[in-house]
XYZ file of C-alpha atoms in Angstrom:
367
model
C 16.971 -1.227 1.812
C 13.612 -0.177 3.312
C 12.974 2.326 0.452
C 14.044 -0.194 -2.159
C 11.534 -2.892 -0.775
C 8.832 -0.154 -0.668
C 9.177 0.686 -4.267
C 8.789 -2.954 -4.953
C 5.731 -3.480 -2.861
C 4.020 -0.312 -4.157
C 4.124 -1.540 -7.737
C 1.140 -3.652 -6.687
C -0.586 -0.967 -4.701
C -3.914 0.375 -5.523
C -4.524 -2.184 -8.210
C -8.177 -2.441 -9.364
C -10.046 -4.325 -10.566
C -8.744 -7.636 -9.231
C -5.568 -8.942 -11.155
C -4.116 -12.341 -10.210
C -0.535 -12.354 -9.277
C 1.830 -14.708 -11.033
C 3.556 -16.096 -8.084
C 6.412 -17.305 -9.984
C 7.169 -13.923 -11.602
C 6.698 -12.272 -8.317
C 9.080 -14.598 -6.683
C 11.940 -12.911 -8.679
C 11.509 -9.605 -6.567
C 12.322 -11.514 -3.358
C 14.945 -13.847 -4.573
C 17.585 -12.923 -2.359
C 15.600 -13.022 0.839
C 13.662 -16.238 0.100
C 16.971 -17.940 -0.904
C 18.309 -17.096 2.528
C 15.069 -18.727 4.151
C 15.368 -21.608 1.783
C 19.063 -22.262 2.472
C 18.752 -21.746 6.285
C 18.271 -25.296 6.916
C 20.406 -26.624 4.036
C 22.871 -28.220 6.361
C 19.908 -30.606 7.418
C 19.573 -31.842 3.610
C 21.491 -34.413 1.805
C 23.781 -33.380 -0.724
C 22.583 -36.156 -2.799
C 19.344 -34.482 -3.327
C 20.814 -31.556 -5.252
C 19.905 -33.040 -8.525
C 16.098 -33.114 -7.763
C 16.071 -29.249 -7.087
C 14.920 -28.309 -10.513
C 12.137 -31.057 -10.754
C 8.639 -30.947 -9.848
C 7.377 -32.682 -6.684
C 6.315 -36.006 -7.227
C 2.415 -36.535 -7.203
C 2.693 -37.962 -3.906
C 4.077 -34.777 -2.237
C 1.918 -32.494 -3.937
C -1.814 -31.544 -2.610
C -4.732 -32.613 -4.834
C -5.485 -29.968 -7.351
C -2.408 -28.180 -6.870
C 0.885 -27.746 -9.044
C 4.055 -27.941 -7.270
C 7.634 -26.858 -7.859
C 10.493 -26.714 -5.369
C 8.942 -25.204 -2.033
C 6.020 -23.416 -4.244
C 2.660 -24.744 -4.099
C 0.082 -23.477 -6.487
C -3.465 -23.988 -6.049
C -5.251 -20.961 -7.773
C -8.319 -21.222 -9.771
C -9.389 -24.760 -8.658
C -12.801 -24.182 -7.074
C -11.239 -25.088 -3.572
C -13.697 -24.474 -0.585
C -11.076 -25.110 1.939
C -7.176 -25.213 2.260
C -5.832 -28.449 0.862
C -4.249 -31.044 3.004
C -0.559 -32.266 3.112
C 1.211 -29.211 2.053
C 4.821 -29.910 2.217
C 6.572 -28.514 5.484
C 9.293 -26.848 3.612
C 6.957 -24.712 1.279
C 7.877 -21.180 1.031
C 4.973 -19.805 -1.142
C 1.388 -20.923 -1.384
C -0.836 -19.533 -4.093
C -4.612 -20.042 -3.187
C -5.938 -17.140 -5.285
C -9.335 -17.089 -6.881
C -11.008 -19.925 -5.013
C -14.125 -20.569 -3.021
C -12.399 -20.870 0.510
C -14.641 -19.447 3.301
C -12.729 -20.102 6.408
C -9.241 -20.622 7.622
C -9.055 -22.987 10.451
C -6.523 -23.486 13.266
C -4.606 -26.285 11.524
C -4.552 -25.195 7.948
C -1.108 -24.112 7.891
C 0.182 -26.242 10.812
C 4.008 -26.783 10.815
C 4.422 -24.457 7.806
C 7.210 -22.608 9.676
C 9.233 -21.718 6.553
C 6.360 -20.024 4.776
C 7.437 -16.573 3.371
C 4.401 -15.794 1.277
C 0.723 -16.576 1.548
C -1.715 -15.520 -1.287
C -5.367 -15.892 -0.233
C -6.823 -13.350 -2.793
C -10.164 -13.355 -3.960
C -11.761 -16.093 -2.029
C -14.941 -15.719 0.266
C -13.179 -15.918 3.605
C -15.217 -14.424 6.441
C -13.583 -16.069 9.451
C -9.952 -16.767 10.319
C -9.126 -18.883 13.362
C -7.111 -16.687 16.045
C -4.238 -19.439 16.160
C -4.338 -19.872 12.197
C -0.813 -18.006 11.921
C 0.819 -19.651 15.161
C 4.527 -20.204 14.728
C 4.637 -18.608 11.333
C 7.707 -16.556 12.165
C 9.061 -16.505 8.523
C 5.843 -15.153 6.940
C 6.498 -11.729 5.235
C 3.820 -11.411 2.657
C 0.109 -11.998 3.509
C -2.417 -11.151 1.084
C -6.209 -11.393 1.940
C -7.595 -8.699 -0.366
C -11.096 -9.489 -2.146
C -12.572 -11.489 0.578
C -15.469 -11.000 3.047
C -13.508 -10.351 6.238
C -15.531 -7.854 8.699
C -12.573 -7.281 11.252
C -8.758 -7.336 11.228
C -7.615 -11.125 12.255
C -6.238 -11.635 15.516
C -2.568 -12.715 16.195
C -1.043 -11.811 12.707
C 2.307 -13.184 11.900
C 4.766 -11.064 13.964
C 7.361 -10.588 11.141
C 5.119 -9.800 8.437
C 6.265 -6.937 6.236
C 3.269 -6.510 3.886
C -0.485 -6.977 4.737
C -3.166 -6.435 2.178
C -6.855 -6.385 3.141
C -8.007 -4.468 0.031
C -11.999 -4.752 -0.645
C -13.216 -6.684 2.283
C -16.072 -5.624 4.543
C -13.825 -4.242 7.327
C -15.740 -1.455 9.119
C -13.917 -1.146 12.155
C -10.240 -1.400 13.199
C -9.975 -2.110 17.122
C -7.311 -0.606 19.361
C -4.056 -2.732 19.059
C -5.146 -4.251 15.951
C -1.566 -4.645 14.714
C 0.150 -5.084 18.001
C 3.546 -6.675 17.637
C 3.938 -6.166 14.003
C 7.130 -4.000 14.345
C 8.565 -4.944 10.917
C 5.446 -3.967 8.881
C 6.144 -1.844 6.038
C 2.900 -1.917 3.895
C -0.606 -1.697 5.094
C -3.588 -1.717 2.411
C -6.910 -1.298 3.692
C -8.539 0.330 0.642
C -11.953 -0.372 -0.622
C -13.248 -1.238 2.970
C -16.474 0.706 4.265
C -14.117 2.356 6.907
C -15.181 5.572 8.558
C -13.101 7.782 10.819
C -15.306 6.703 13.888
C -14.618 3.181 12.758
C -10.795 3.684 13.391
C -10.266 3.351 17.244
C -7.589 5.603 19.097
C -4.497 3.202 19.318
C -5.370 1.202 16.320
C -1.850 1.532 14.881
C -0.113 1.253 18.203
C 3.530 -0.192 17.880
C 3.791 0.150 14.109
C 6.623 1.803 12.117
C 4.850 1.284 8.809
C 5.962 3.025 5.712
C 2.989 2.973 3.643
C -0.727 3.036 4.502
C -3.460 3.063 1.966
C -7.251 3.622 2.803
C -8.482 4.681 -0.505
C -12.008 4.289 -1.678
C -13.413 4.265 1.865
C -15.652 6.563 3.766
C -13.528 8.852 5.362
C -14.534 12.369 5.915
C -11.279 13.735 7.331
C -7.739 12.689 7.515
C -7.058 10.246 10.360
C -4.572 11.771 13.087
C -3.517 8.437 14.747
C -1.401 6.817 11.990
C 2.278 5.900 12.732
C 4.478 8.752 12.742
C 6.803 6.571 10.408
C 4.761 6.754 7.283
C 6.532 7.974 3.988
C 3.468 7.460 1.902
C -0.269 7.921 2.487
C -2.908 7.009 0.091
C -6.525 8.414 0.799
C -7.720 8.938 -2.670
C -11.525 8.410 -3.420
C -12.760 9.388 -0.017
C -15.180 12.092 1.173
C -12.610 14.425 2.752
C -13.854 18.053 2.604
C -10.696 19.958 3.856
C -7.166 19.817 5.162
C -6.460 21.266 8.612
C -3.105 22.413 10.021
C -3.177 19.476 12.630
C -3.770 16.853 10.134
C 0.016 16.376 9.362
C 1.552 17.276 12.580
C 2.580 13.676 13.314
C 3.747 12.862 9.693
C 6.964 14.776 9.422
C 8.513 11.771 7.325
C 5.817 11.850 4.631
C 7.015 11.896 1.019
C 4.041 10.954 -1.089
C 0.339 12.050 -0.188
C -2.648 11.073 -2.342
C -5.972 12.872 -1.677
C -7.235 12.869 -5.328
C -10.973 12.359 -6.065
C -12.124 13.746 -2.650
C -14.299 16.820 -1.949
C -11.570 19.133 -0.542
C -12.705 22.852 -0.969
C -10.181 24.379 1.655
C -6.433 23.693 2.591
C -5.569 25.641 5.960
C -2.459 27.806 5.567
C 0.525 26.235 7.295
C -0.998 22.608 6.959
C 1.466 21.313 4.316
C 4.241 22.896 6.032
C 4.222 20.002 8.521
C 5.532 17.717 5.813
C 8.821 19.108 5.157
C 10.072 16.026 3.205
C 7.066 15.699 0.948
C 7.910 15.153 -2.620
C 4.597 14.201 -4.302
C 1.289 15.776 -3.563
C -1.872 14.583 -5.390
C -4.841 16.998 -4.943
C -6.612 16.635 -8.357
C -10.163 16.139 -8.924
C -11.344 18.056 -5.760
C -13.177 21.427 -5.392
C -10.516 23.934 -4.533
C -10.832 27.413 -6.056
C -7.166 28.356 -5.431
C -3.703 26.798 -5.285
C -3.021 25.284 -1.664
C -1.014 27.872 0.309
C 2.523 26.887 1.439
C 3.814 24.924 -1.518
C 6.523 27.426 -2.142
C 8.204 26.590 1.281
C 8.407 22.811 0.474
C 12.110 22.397 -0.321
C 11.715 18.867 -1.888
C 8.543 18.953 -3.532
C 8.753 17.574 -7.063
C 5.249 16.649 -8.204
C 2.018 18.538 -7.439
C -1.157 17.548 -9.236
C -3.949 20.219 -9.016
C -6.104 19.299 -12.230
C -9.892 18.911 -12.133
C -10.545 21.614 -9.546
C -11.974 25.037 -9.668
C -8.691 26.978 -9.388
C -9.397 30.538 -11.324
C -5.915 32.225 -10.777
C -2.374 31.478 -10.070
C 0.047 33.762 -8.192
C 3.510 34.228 -9.120
C 4.871 32.839 -5.924
C 2.290 30.076 -5.575
C 4.654 27.385 -6.377
C 8.361 28.756 -6.211
C 10.136 30.429 -3.282
C 11.332 33.918 -3.735
C 14.915 32.751 -3.074
C 15.862 30.268 -5.592
C 18.719 28.826 -3.218
C 16.041 27.561 -0.834
C 14.497 25.159 -3.412
C 16.434 21.816 -3.170
C 14.419 19.728 -5.784
C 13.066 21.364 -8.854
C 9.512 20.497 -9.870
C 9.123 17.759 -12.404
C 5.505 17.785 -12.720
C 2.771 20.527 -12.120
C -0.695 19.773 -13.499
C -3.346 22.467 -13.886
C -5.524 21.559 -16.605
C -9.250 21.261 -16.250
C -9.228 24.271 -14.174
C -11.088 27.720 -15.029
C -7.767 29.533 -14.769
C -6.713 31.670 -17.818
C -3.405 30.082 -18.471
C -2.229 32.838 -20.950
C -2.425 35.365 -17.798
C -0.092 33.293 -15.681
C 3.186 35.148 -15.263
C 6.133 33.033 -16.791
C 8.183 33.297 -13.680
C 5.590 31.537 -11.764
C 7.227 28.299 -13.073
C 10.814 29.425 -12.515
C 11.649 26.558 -10.333
C 10.537 23.748 -12.888
C 12.804 21.521 -14.903
C 11.488 22.554 -18.158
C 8.186 23.370 -20.238
C 7.126 19.763 -20.096
C 7.094 19.971 -16.349
C 3.903 22.137 -16.563
C 0.502 20.791 -17.821
C -1.971 23.612 -18.740
C -5.001 23.598 -20.821
C -8.327 25.064 -21.623
C -11.274 24.481 -19.029
C -14.051 22.709 -20.353
C -17.375 22.691 -18.399
């Protein structure tokens, strides 16, 4: 269930530039869970009200400048400068994308205890009251990307499974910033001016997160304090210059690693061996002169992107183990194009553990 959920969530990951979310389409991905929340209090409703389920709310029940359908309030693209009043208490989804809201106050979402998804993308929010999310125990999706936050808000909803802070002004993550978020699966922090020194030791205490994204930041090395539970790590478009053996010691469950578009010249021998479950590695568009050592020992590795580097030669055992039976998954994708390697000089047996010819991408090097 966790893996299925992660795949659904990551479909929206690393999207740039800003693209509005169609909440009604998005709702379909979570239909079962939301239905459970919507029906949890069904015994409090009158059976006679069933005929109204498919109708829009009356104007008197819907906030000004918003469009309402059963338990969904849509107020996007309305030039709002604050959260509207009189949001129905049984609301499950609120869409406030693409407005001019600057602040979230203490009582903006008061009594909205059934809220499941809150979309505040692309506003001008720089301040969130510490008690703004009080009693929001059902909130699972909190999208605050494309705002002006400078720090992680305090007292985040305890049962949230997805947090998105893409493209704010966050340059520091304090210790215990995500304390108590034991159900969090996805944490997106990309396109913030985060440096390694801006991530305090203990910033991720208590998390069992599956995905963390800090692409397009100012990292110069791989942070070593992420939760040991992570299965996907996205650090593309940073300034990381090398991969060291201690970088992945904590991350034994890692399955997908994104390090594309960095400045990596060197991958220390044995560093990738600390990720025994890895399936996809993206090291394209870096400055490496040779294939990273240790790939042949990764039994489950299926995709390795190395294009756009400075690799000049490829050895016969760089990708595949000597013993064929030690490789559990065959490669489905190896990319080596845009490297100064003489591809005609590569031994055919080099790719003996690839599914087929289309699994290898070579090509002439162009300066």
